[in-house]
Every structure is written in structure tokens, then in C-alpha cells.
Amino acid sequence: MMNNPVSVSEFLSVVKGIVSDIPLFQNVILVGELSNFKAHSSGHFYFSLKDDKARISAVMFRSQAQSVLFKPKDGDKVIIQGRFDVYPQTGQMQVYVSKMNLDGLGDLYIQYEALKKELEEKGYFQSSHKKSLPPYPQRIGVICGAGSAAHADITRTLRSRWPLAEQVDLFSLVQGDGATQDLVTKIEFADEMGLDVIILARGGGSIEDLWAFNTIPVIMAVYNCKTPIVTGIGHESDTTLSDYVADYRAATPTGAAHEVTPDTQEIRITLKKVDRANIMSISRSIVALSHSFDTIKNKPYYQDYKTLFNYRWMDLDRVNYSLNQHYQQFQRHTQMLKRTVDTMGYNLQHTFQKQNMALDKTVNQFHMNIDFKLSTARRDTIQSNEDLIRGMSGFVTLKKKAFSDILKTLSYLSPLNVMIRGYSVSSHGENVIKSIDDIDINDEMNTRVQDGILISKIVRKELKQ
């Protein structure tokens, strides 16, 4: 019997402390197959990770589960990263997972989704960062592949819709090695040319073909561009991360050319409507002014303008006299106000000096009290810490000794130690043989000894006398 028995909770607490002290268990990376997977309503993931020989329980809390870029299910082969620890309530050893990825699926789509999520959380896609497009641009920059269909579509659209604008072509690599740096160079160069708007375009393709527009340098060049920039990359179903940070995203290169230009036909129609409206407005103004002129011309004072002029002079004299009276009154009020302010200023200064002296005295006394209390509290805290350290050191020493005794007892009671002394265990199939009736003649019997298993066949049975 153990001399120092401990409770189950104390035992598991000691085990948990030992496991937590092992650095290897604090960052484990495992690969295996998901089993018994359950996505709880709380957002936590509960599952087992197994291979053909073993399995281990695992949990992934909601804050980490939200970062998983796929929908896990039983049978998925995954790579997990986390820490290995003991769950005290059940005594179960399990992995607390912080990251989970599909094994072998490091493709561009996963990278795309991860980078998209990161940029969105940092606010790069917010509409507040987007600049408005000029209504009538004079110089339009076009960044695309040389001799590409995208360039031909853009050129045709600009000439038909807005031939007054100058098209400035900056040809660039749009896929493959060097495309990222070439695109960044062309965007930054175009931004310094004094253009009214920039079109960034290329034709459709796979995610690999369009990947240059999903790289951080190109995304940052588009985002930081001071000139309004419109993207027309790929087909309508293709959306790159550069589209999200651009000031406007068009579905195709042709669509981008449409967005940056007005339609000359629409402008002609609008101008005609404005001309008609202006003519009608001017005509109405002429008629109204004619009526006003006839009315003024028939007024009596228009016939005797000298009398009207004298009346206006008399009105002006009255206004001048009234202004002089108000000015003199203002001067008297100003002098009275100055005397009042001087008196108040002296009184305020005297009062302020007295209050300032009293405040200085109070602050000095407060500082003295605070210093005394802090010094006393610091001594008490140091003494408490020393007492706590001595108490905890003794407690840990006792617990380590108790745990060592438990391990020795468990080792003594282990079946393997019994076998070392010459004993063995025989079984038939999954059943341990306890009697000669548990096995028949010609049956095979497995006998487990210290260093292996013996397989034998029963040739006869003898009843113990």
C-alpha cells in the first residue's frame, strides 16, 4: 500500500505540470486522418487524429477554427499544429490544435484565400480608400501585354467612345517570371506621368496565369497609386486581389475602357438638351426684363428723378447722424468696461496667488503621504513573496516525492515485471486461457513471455489431480 495516498485531482494536477514542463509537447505537428469529427454549435471542433496503428483526441477552439480555410470532414488527411496536454476533468491526454491544413494541398487557391482574408481584415478593400474617376479624362494610361487582344479591345473602345483623349500605352509582362516586377515598375512610372486615369488589364486565363496580379508587390502598387486606377483582368468570372484594391473593377478589358470614358453620342444628346434649355431660359428672362422695364419707366419718380435724388440725400443724412450717436455711446461703454476689467483682473490675481500657495502646500503633503504608504506596501509585498516562495517550494518537494512513490508502485505491479520472473500468459484468439476447457485438441495457443509470443498446438489435455 502507498504510504502517502493522493487524490485523483492532485495526481492529475502533478501529471499536467510535468507534461507542461516538457518543451516538445508545447509545439507538436502531427499528420493523420480525421475521425469522429464534430463541429459544435459553439464553433469548436472536436475530433480524433489517427493512422493505421494509433489515434489521439484533439480539440480546436472557435478562435482558431475560424482560420481554417476548408470544411473539415471525416477521412480528410490533415496536418495539425498545437500543444499536447492533460484534460483534468477526464484525465484524457489530447492535442489542443492551433492550426489545421489539408495535407499536400498547398495550392494557389489556398494562398489566394488566405491573402484575401488578411488584406480584408486590414481594411485594404474598404470603399473609403477608393478614388472617384474623372468624368472627362484627357490622358488615359493603358498597362497591358504588348500585342495582346486586351490592348486591341481597349484601343478600339477608347477611339469609338472618346477619341478626344490621349492614349498612353505602357506594355508589360503579365504572366511568368518577371511579370510581378515589370507590372510594379509600369504602375509606379504611370503614376508619375500626370495621367488622369490608368487602365490595368490582361485577357483571361487560369489562376496560375493571373497569379502576378495576386502578388503583394502588385497589390501594394495598385493600392498606393495616387492616380485613379481601373482593372480589367481576365473574364467576368476571374477576380484577382488587385481588382479588390483598385478604385474600380471592370469584368473585362473592354469594360474597363467603357468605365473610364464618357460616350460622345451621349454627350452630343446632352449638349442639345442643354442648348434648348438655355434658349428657353434666356427667352423667359428677356420677357420678364421687358415687363420690369415698362413698370419702372411708368413710375412717378422716374419722371422727376431730381426730387428722388434729394430724398435719398436726406435719408443718408439721417443715417449718418444715427451712426454718430451710436458711436459716442459705444465709446462711453468701452471706457466703463475697461475700468471694470482692470478691477476684476487685480482681484483675480490676488485670489489666484492665495489659492496657488494653498495648493502647493496640499500637494507637498500628499506626496509625503504617498511616499510613506508606497514604502510600507513595498516592504510588505517583498516579505509576502518570500513567504509564498518558501511555502510553494516545500509543497512541490512533497508532491514530487509522492509522485515518485506512485511510479515505483505502478512499476512493481506491472504485468511485464511479473513476466520477467518467469511467468507467462496464454490465450486462444482474444480470450485468456484460465482452464483446460477453454481450448480444444489441435487448437493453436499463443503464449506471451517477457520478450515475445510462442505459438503452439494442443496435442493432449491432462486434468490436474
Coordinates of C-alpha atoms in Angstrom, one line a residue:
M1 CA 0.0 0.0 0.0
M2 CA 1.1 3.6 -0.7
N3 CA 2.4 5.4 2.4
N4 CA 1.2 8.9 1.0
P5 CA -2.0 8.5 -0.9
V6 CA -3.2 11.5 -3.0
S7 CA -6.5 12.4 -4.6
V8 CA -7.2 11.9 -8.3
S9 CA -7.3 15.6 -8.9
E10 CA -3.9 16.1 -7.2
F11 CA -2.4 13.2 -9.1
L12 CA -3.7 14.6 -12.5
S13 CA -2.5 18.1 -11.5
V14 CA 1.0 16.8 -10.9
V15 CA 0.9 14.9 -14.3
K16 CA -0.3 18.0 -16.1
G17 CA 2.5 20.0 -14.5
I18 CA 5.1 17.5 -15.7
V19 CA 3.7 17.4 -19.2
S20 CA 3.5 21.2 -19.4
D21 CA 7.2 21.4 -18.5
I22 CA 8.3 19.4 -21.5
P23 CA 9.1 21.8 -24.4
L24 CA 8.5 19.1 -27.0
F25 CA 4.8 18.9 -26.0
Q26 CA 4.2 22.6 -26.4
N27 CA 4.6 22.7 -30.2
V28 CA 3.7 19.4 -31.8
I29 CA 3.0 18.9 -35.5
L30 CA 1.1 15.8 -36.5
V31 CA -0.2 14.3 -39.7
G32 CA -3.1 11.9 -39.8
E33 CA -6.7 11.2 -40.8
L34 CA -9.7 13.0 -39.2
S35 CA -12.1 10.7 -37.4
N36 CA -15.3 11.3 -35.3
F37 CA -15.2 14.9 -36.5
K38 CA -17.8 17.2 -34.9
A39 CA -18.2 21.0 -35.5
H40 CA -20.1 22.1 -32.3
S41 CA -22.6 24.9 -32.4
S42 CA -20.3 26.8 -30.2
G43 CA -17.8 26.9 -33.1
H44 CA -15.3 24.5 -31.5
F45 CA -14.0 21.4 -33.4
Y46 CA -13.8 18.0 -31.6
F47 CA -12.2 15.1 -33.4
S48 CA -9.6 12.3 -33.4
L49 CA -6.5 12.1 -35.5
K50 CA -5.5 8.6 -36.4
D51 CA -3.3 6.4 -38.6
D52 CA -3.2 2.7 -39.2
K53 CA -1.7 2.0 -35.7
A54 CA -3.0 4.6 -33.3
R55 CA -5.3 7.6 -32.6
I56 CA -5.3 10.6 -30.4
S57 CA -8.1 13.0 -29.3
A58 CA -7.9 16.7 -30.3
V59 CA -9.9 19.9 -29.8
M60 CA -9.7 23.2 -31.8
F61 CA -11.4 26.2 -30.2
R62 CA -13.5 28.6 -32.1
S63 CA -11.0 31.4 -32.3
Q64 CA -8.5 29.1 -34.1
A65 CA -11.2 27.2 -36.0
Q66 CA -12.3 30.4 -37.8
S67 CA -8.9 30.5 -39.6
V68 CA -9.3 27.0 -41.2
L69 CA -9.6 27.6 -45.0
F70 CA -11.5 24.4 -45.8
K71 CA -14.5 22.5 -44.4
P72 CA -13.1 19.5 -42.4
K73 CA -14.8 16.1 -42.5
D74 CA -14.1 12.5 -41.5
G75 CA -11.5 10.9 -43.8
D76 CA -9.6 14.1 -44.6
K77 CA -5.8 13.8 -44.3
V78 CA -4.6 16.8 -42.4
I79 CA -1.6 18.4 -40.8
I80 CA -2.3 19.9 -37.4
Q81 CA -0.1 22.1 -35.1
G82 CA -0.7 22.7 -31.4
R83 CA 0.2 21.6 -27.8
F84 CA -0.2 18.3 -26.0
D85 CA -1.7 18.5 -22.6
V86 CA -3.9 16.7 -20.0
Y87 CA -7.7 17.5 -19.6
P88 CA -8.0 17.2 -15.8
Q89 CA -11.8 16.6 -15.7
T90 CA -11.4 13.2 -17.6
G91 CA -7.7 12.5 -17.2
Q92 CA -7.5 12.4 -21.0
M93 CA -4.4 13.3 -23.0
Q94 CA -5.3 15.3 -26.0
V95 CA -3.9 17.9 -28.5
Y96 CA -5.1 21.5 -28.4
V97 CA -4.9 22.5 -32.1
S98 CA -4.0 26.0 -33.2
K99 CA -3.6 25.3 -37.0
M100 CA -5.1 22.8 -39.5
N101 CA -4.3 22.4 -43.2
L102 CA -5.1 19.7 -45.7
D103 CA -2.0 17.5 -46.2
G104 CA -0.4 18.2 -49.6
L105 CA -2.9 20.9 -50.6
G106 CA -0.6 24.0 -50.7
D107 CA -2.0 25.2 -54.0
L108 CA -2.5 28.7 -55.2
Y109 CA -6.2 28.7 -54.2
I110 CA -5.4 28.3 -50.5
Q111 CA -2.8 31.0 -50.7
Y112 CA -5.3 33.3 -52.5
E113 CA -8.0 32.8 -49.9
A114 CA -5.5 33.3 -47.0
L115 CA -4.1 36.5 -48.5
K116 CA -7.6 37.8 -49.4
K117 CA -8.7 37.3 -45.8
E118 CA -5.6 39.0 -44.4
L119 CA -6.0 42.1 -46.7
E120 CA -9.7 42.4 -46.0
E121 CA -9.1 42.3 -42.2
K122 CA -6.5 45.1 -42.6
G123 CA -9.1 47.3 -44.5
Y124 CA -7.4 47.3 -47.9
F125 CA -10.8 46.7 -49.7
Q126 CA -12.8 49.5 -47.9
S127 CA -14.6 51.9 -50.2
S128 CA -13.2 54.9 -48.2
H129 CA -9.8 54.2 -49.9
K130 CA -11.1 54.3 -53.4
K131 CA -10.8 57.4 -55.6
S132 CA -13.5 58.7 -58.0
L133 CA -12.9 58.5 -61.7
P134 CA -12.6 61.8 -63.8
P135 CA -15.8 62.4 -65.9
Y136 CA -13.8 63.6 -69.0
P137 CA -10.2 62.3 -68.9
Q138 CA -7.7 63.9 -71.3
R139 CA -4.8 61.4 -70.8
I140 CA -5.5 57.7 -70.3
G141 CA -2.7 55.3 -69.4
V142 CA -3.0 51.6 -70.5
I143 CA -0.9 48.9 -68.9
C144 CA -1.2 45.5 -70.6
G145 CA 0.7 43.0 -72.7
A146 CA 2.2 44.1 -75.9
G147 CA 0.3 42.9 -79.0
S148 CA -2.4 41.4 -76.8
A149 CA -6.1 41.1 -77.5
A150 CA -6.7 43.1 -74.4
H151 CA -4.8 46.1 -75.9
A152 CA -6.7 45.8 -79.2
D153 CA -10.1 45.8 -77.4
I154 CA -9.1 48.8 -75.2
T155 CA -7.8 50.8 -78.1
R156 CA -10.9 50.2 -80.2
T157 CA -13.2 51.1 -77.4
L158 CA -11.4 54.3 -76.5
R159 CA -11.3 55.5 -80.1
S160 CA -15.0 54.9 -80.6
R161 CA -16.2 56.3 -77.3
W162 CA -13.8 59.2 -76.5
P163 CA -11.4 60.0 -79.3
L164 CA -10.5 63.3 -77.7
A165 CA -8.4 61.6 -75.1
E166 CA -4.7 60.7 -75.5
Q167 CA -4.0 57.0 -75.0
V168 CA -0.6 56.4 -73.3
D169 CA 0.5 52.7 -73.7
L170 CA 2.9 51.1 -71.2
F171 CA 3.4 47.5 -72.2
S172 CA 4.3 45.0 -69.5
L173 CA 4.8 41.3 -68.9
V174 CA 1.5 40.0 -67.5
Q175 CA 2.5 36.4 -66.5
G176 CA 5.5 34.2 -65.8
D177 CA 8.9 35.1 -64.4
G178 CA 9.5 38.8 -64.1
A179 CA 5.8 39.8 -64.5
T180 CA 5.4 41.0 -60.9
Q181 CA 8.4 43.4 -61.0
D182 CA 7.5 44.6 -64.5
L183 CA 3.9 45.4 -63.5
V184 CA 5.1 47.2 -60.4
T185 CA 7.6 49.3 -62.4
K186 CA 5.0 50.3 -65.0
I187 CA 2.3 51.2 -62.4
E188 CA 4.7 53.4 -60.5
F189 CA 6.0 55.0 -63.7
A190 CA 2.5 55.7 -64.9
D191 CA 1.6 57.3 -61.5
E192 CA 4.3 59.9 -62.1
M193 CA 3.2 60.9 -65.7
G194 CA 0.3 63.2 -64.7
L195 CA -2.3 60.9 -66.3
D196 CA -6.0 61.4 -65.5
V197 CA -6.7 57.6 -65.1
I198 CA -4.9 54.3 -65.6
I199 CA -6.3 51.0 -67.0
L200 CA -4.6 47.8 -65.8
A201 CA -5.7 44.9 -68.0
R202 CA -5.0 41.5 -69.4
G203 CA -7.0 38.7 -71.0
G204 CA -8.5 35.6 -69.3
G205 CA -6.5 32.6 -68.1
S206 CA -6.1 30.1 -65.2
I207 CA -5.3 31.2 -61.7
E208 CA -1.6 30.4 -62.4
D209 CA -1.7 32.7 -65.5
L210 CA -3.3 35.5 -63.4
W211 CA -1.1 35.0 -60.3
A212 CA 1.1 38.0 -60.9
F213 CA -2.0 40.2 -60.1
N214 CA -2.3 38.3 -56.7
T215 CA 1.2 39.1 -55.5
I216 CA 1.8 41.5 -52.7
P217 CA 4.1 43.9 -54.7
V218 CA 1.5 44.4 -57.4
I219 CA -1.4 44.7 -54.9
M220 CA 0.5 47.4 -53.0
A221 CA 1.4 49.3 -56.2
V222 CA -2.3 49.4 -57.2
Y223 CA -3.4 50.3 -53.6
N224 CA -0.8 53.1 -53.3
C225 CA -1.3 54.5 -56.8
K226 CA -2.3 58.2 -56.5
T227 CA -3.8 58.2 -59.9
P228 CA -7.3 56.6 -60.2
I229 CA -6.8 53.0 -61.5
V230 CA -9.4 50.7 -63.1
T231 CA -8.7 47.0 -63.6
G232 CA -10.0 44.8 -66.4
I233 CA -8.3 41.5 -65.7
G234 CA -9.4 38.2 -67.2
H235 CA -13.1 37.3 -67.9
E236 CA -16.1 38.2 -65.8
S237 CA -15.6 35.1 -63.6
D238 CA -11.9 36.0 -62.9
T239 CA -11.3 38.2 -59.8
T240 CA -7.8 38.9 -58.6
L241 CA -6.7 40.6 -55.4
S242 CA -5.6 43.6 -57.5
D243 CA -9.3 44.0 -58.5
Y244 CA -10.3 44.3 -54.9
V245 CA -7.8 47.2 -54.1
A246 CA -8.3 49.1 -57.4
D247 CA -10.6 52.1 -57.5
Y248 CA -12.9 50.3 -59.8
R249 CA -13.1 46.7 -61.1
A250 CA -14.4 46.0 -64.6
A251 CA -15.2 42.5 -65.7
T252 CA -13.1 42.7 -68.9
P253 CA -10.6 44.9 -70.6
T254 CA -13.3 46.3 -72.8
G255 CA -15.4 47.0 -69.8
A256 CA -12.5 48.9 -68.2
A257 CA -12.3 51.2 -71.3
H258 CA -16.1 51.8 -71.0
E259 CA -15.8 52.8 -67.4
V260 CA -13.1 55.4 -67.8
T261 CA -14.7 57.2 -70.8
P262 CA -17.9 59.1 -71.5
D263 CA -19.8 58.3 -74.7
T264 CA -19.5 61.0 -77.4
Q265 CA -23.0 60.2 -78.7
E266 CA -24.5 60.7 -75.2
I267 CA -22.6 63.9 -74.8
R268 CA -24.0 65.3 -78.1
I269 CA -27.5 64.5 -77.0
T270 CA -26.9 66.1 -73.6
L271 CA -25.5 69.2 -75.2
K272 CA -28.5 69.6 -77.5
K273 CA -30.8 69.3 -74.5
V274 CA -28.7 72.0 -72.6
D275 CA -28.9 74.3 -75.7
R276 CA -32.7 74.0 -75.9
A277 CA -33.0 74.7 -72.1
N278 CA -30.7 77.7 -72.3
I279 CA -32.6 79.2 -75.2
M280 CA -35.9 78.8 -73.4
S281 CA -34.4 80.3 -70.2
I282 CA -32.9 83.3 -72.0
S283 CA -36.2 83.9 -73.8
R284 CA -38.1 83.9 -70.5
S285 CA -35.6 86.3 -68.9
I286 CA -35.9 88.8 -71.8
V287 CA -39.7 88.8 -71.5
A288 CA -39.5 89.3 -67.7
L289 CA -37.0 92.1 -68.0
S290 CA -39.1 93.8 -70.6
H291 CA -42.1 93.9 -68.2
S292 CA -39.9 95.2 -65.4
F293 CA -38.5 98.0 -67.6
D294 CA -42.0 99.1 -68.6
T295 CA -43.2 99.1 -65.0
I296 CA -40.2 101.2 -63.8
K297 CA -40.5 103.6 -66.7
N298 CA -44.1 104.5 -65.7
K299 CA -43.2 105.2 -62.0
P300 CA -43.6 108.9 -60.9
Y301 CA -40.1 109.2 -59.5
Y302 CA -38.7 108.1 -62.9
Q303 CA -40.3 111.2 -64.4
D304 CA -38.9 113.5 -61.6
Y305 CA -35.6 112.0 -60.8
K306 CA -34.1 115.2 -59.1
T307 CA -36.7 115.1 -56.4
L308 CA -36.0 111.4 -55.8
F309 CA -32.2 112.2 -55.6
N310 CA -32.8 114.8 -52.9
Y311 CA -35.0 112.4 -50.9
R312 CA -32.1 109.9 -50.9
W313 CA -29.7 112.5 -49.7
M314 CA -32.0 113.3 -46.8
D315 CA -32.2 109.6 -45.9
L316 CA -28.4 109.4 -46.0
D317 CA -28.0 112.4 -43.6
R318 CA -30.4 110.7 -41.1
V319 CA -28.4 107.5 -41.2
N320 CA -25.1 109.4 -40.7
Y321 CA -26.5 111.2 -37.6
S322 CA -27.7 108.0 -36.1
L323 CA -24.3 106.3 -36.6
N324 CA -22.5 109.2 -34.8
Q325 CA -24.9 108.9 -31.8
H326 CA -24.3 105.2 -31.6
Y327 CA -20.5 105.6 -31.9
Q328 CA -20.3 108.1 -29.0
Q329 CA -22.4 105.7 -26.8
F330 CA -20.1 102.9 -27.8
Q331 CA -17.0 104.9 -26.7
R332 CA -18.6 105.5 -23.2
H333 CA -19.4 101.9 -22.8
T334 CA -15.9 100.9 -23.8
Q335 CA -14.3 103.1 -21.1
M336 CA -16.6 101.7 -18.4
L337 CA -15.9 98.2 -19.4
K338 CA -12.1 98.8 -19.3
R339 CA -12.3 100.1 -15.7
T340 CA -14.4 97.1 -14.7
V341 CA -11.9 94.7 -16.3
D342 CA -8.9 96.3 -14.6
T343 CA -10.6 96.0 -11.2
M344 CA -11.5 92.3 -11.8
G345 CA -8.0 91.5 -13.0
Y346 CA -6.4 92.8 -9.8
N347 CA -8.9 90.8 -7.6
L348 CA -8.5 87.6 -9.6
Q349 CA -4.7 87.8 -9.5
H350 CA -4.7 88.3 -5.7
T351 CA -7.1 85.4 -5.2
F352 CA -5.1 83.1 -7.6
Q353 CA -1.9 83.7 -5.6
K354 CA -3.6 82.7 -2.3
Q355 CA -5.1 79.6 -3.9
N356 CA -1.8 78.6 -5.6
M357 CA 0.0 78.7 -2.2
A358 CA -2.6 76.6 -0.6
L359 CA -2.5 74.1 -3.4
D360 CA 1.3 73.8 -3.3
K361 CA 1.1 73.0 0.4
T362 CA -1.6 70.4 -0.1
V363 CA 0.4 68.7 -3.0
N364 CA 3.6 68.5 -0.9
Q365 CA 1.7 66.9 2.0
F366 CA 0.0 64.5 -0.5
H367 CA 3.4 63.4 -1.9
M368 CA 4.8 62.8 1.5
N369 CA 1.9 60.6 2.5
I370 CA 2.0 58.6 -0.8
D371 CA 5.8 58.0 -0.5
F372 CA 5.3 56.7 3.1
K373 CA 2.5 54.4 2.0
L374 CA 4.3 53.1 -1.0
S375 CA 7.4 52.3 1.0
T376 CA 5.4 50.4 3.6
A377 CA 3.5 48.5 0.9
R378 CA 6.7 47.6 -0.9
R379 CA 8.2 46.1 2.3
D380 CA 5.0 44.1 3.0
T381 CA 4.9 42.8 -0.6
I382 CA 8.6 41.6 -0.6
Q383 CA 8.0 39.8 2.7
S384 CA 4.8 38.1 1.4
N385 CA 6.6 37.0 -1.8
E386 CA 9.4 35.4 0.2
D387 CA 6.9 33.6 2.5
L388 CA 5.0 32.3 -0.6
I389 CA 8.1 31.1 -2.3
R390 CA 9.3 29.1 0.7
G391 CA 5.8 27.6 1.2
M392 CA 5.4 26.6 -2.5
S393 CA 9.0 25.1 -2.6
G394 CA 8.1 22.8 0.3
F395 CA 4.8 21.8 -1.2
V396 CA 6.3 21.0 -4.6
T397 CA 9.1 18.9 -2.9
L398 CA 6.4 16.8 -1.1
K399 CA 4.4 16.3 -4.3
K400 CA 7.4 15.2 -6.3
K401 CA 8.3 12.6 -3.6
A402 CA 4.6 11.3 -3.6
F403 CA 4.6 11.0 -7.4
S404 CA 7.9 9.1 -7.4
D405 CA 6.4 6.6 -4.9
I406 CA 3.4 6.1 -7.1
L407 CA 5.6 5.4 -10.1
K408 CA 7.6 2.8 -8.2
T409 CA 4.3 1.1 -7.1
L410 CA 3.0 1.1 -10.6
S411 CA 6.2 -0.4 -11.9
Y412 CA 6.1 -3.2 -9.3
L413 CA 2.5 -4.1 -10.2
S414 CA 3.1 -4.1 -13.9
P415 CA 2.4 -7.4 -15.7
L416 CA 5.6 -7.1 -17.6
N417 CA 7.6 -7.3 -14.4
V418 CA 5.7 -10.4 -13.5
M419 CA 6.8 -12.0 -16.8
I420 CA 10.4 -11.1 -16.1
R421 CA 10.2 -13.5 -13.1
G422 CA 9.3 -16.4 -15.5
Y423 CA 5.5 -16.2 -15.6
S424 CA 3.6 -16.1 -18.9
V425 CA 0.0 -15.6 -20.2
S426 CA -1.6 -18.0 -22.7
S427 CA -4.6 -17.1 -24.9
H428 CA -6.7 -18.6 -27.6
G429 CA -7.8 -15.9 -30.1
E430 CA -8.9 -12.9 -28.0
N431 CA -9.6 -15.0 -24.8
V432 CA -7.1 -15.6 -22.0
I433 CA -6.9 -19.4 -21.1
K434 CA -7.8 -20.0 -17.5
S435 CA -8.9 -23.6 -17.7
I436 CA -8.2 -26.6 -20.0
D437 CA -11.9 -26.4 -21.0
D438 CA -11.1 -23.0 -22.7
I439 CA -9.2 -24.7 -25.6
D440 CA -9.6 -27.9 -27.6
I441 CA -7.2 -30.5 -29.1
N442 CA -5.4 -29.3 -32.3
D443 CA -6.2 -25.6 -31.4
E444 CA -3.4 -23.1 -31.7
M445 CA -2.4 -21.3 -28.4
N446 CA -0.4 -18.0 -28.1
T447 CA 1.9 -17.8 -25.0
R448 CA 3.2 -14.3 -24.2
V449 CA 6.5 -14.3 -22.3
Q450 CA 8.8 -11.4 -21.4
D451 CA 10.5 -11.0 -24.9
G452 CA 7.8 -12.3 -27.3
I453 CA 5.0 -14.7 -28.1
L454 CA 5.2 -18.5 -28.5
I455 CA 2.7 -20.2 -30.8
S456 CA 1.9 -23.9 -30.1
K457 CA -0.7 -26.6 -30.9
I458 CA -2.6 -28.6 -28.3
V459 CA -1.8 -32.3 -28.7
R460 CA -3.5 -33.5 -25.4
K461 CA -5.0 -32.2 -22.2
E462 CA -4.4 -33.6 -18.7
L463 CA -6.7 -32.8 -15.8
K464 CA -4.9 -31.6 -12.7
Q465 CA -5.0 -34.3 -10.0

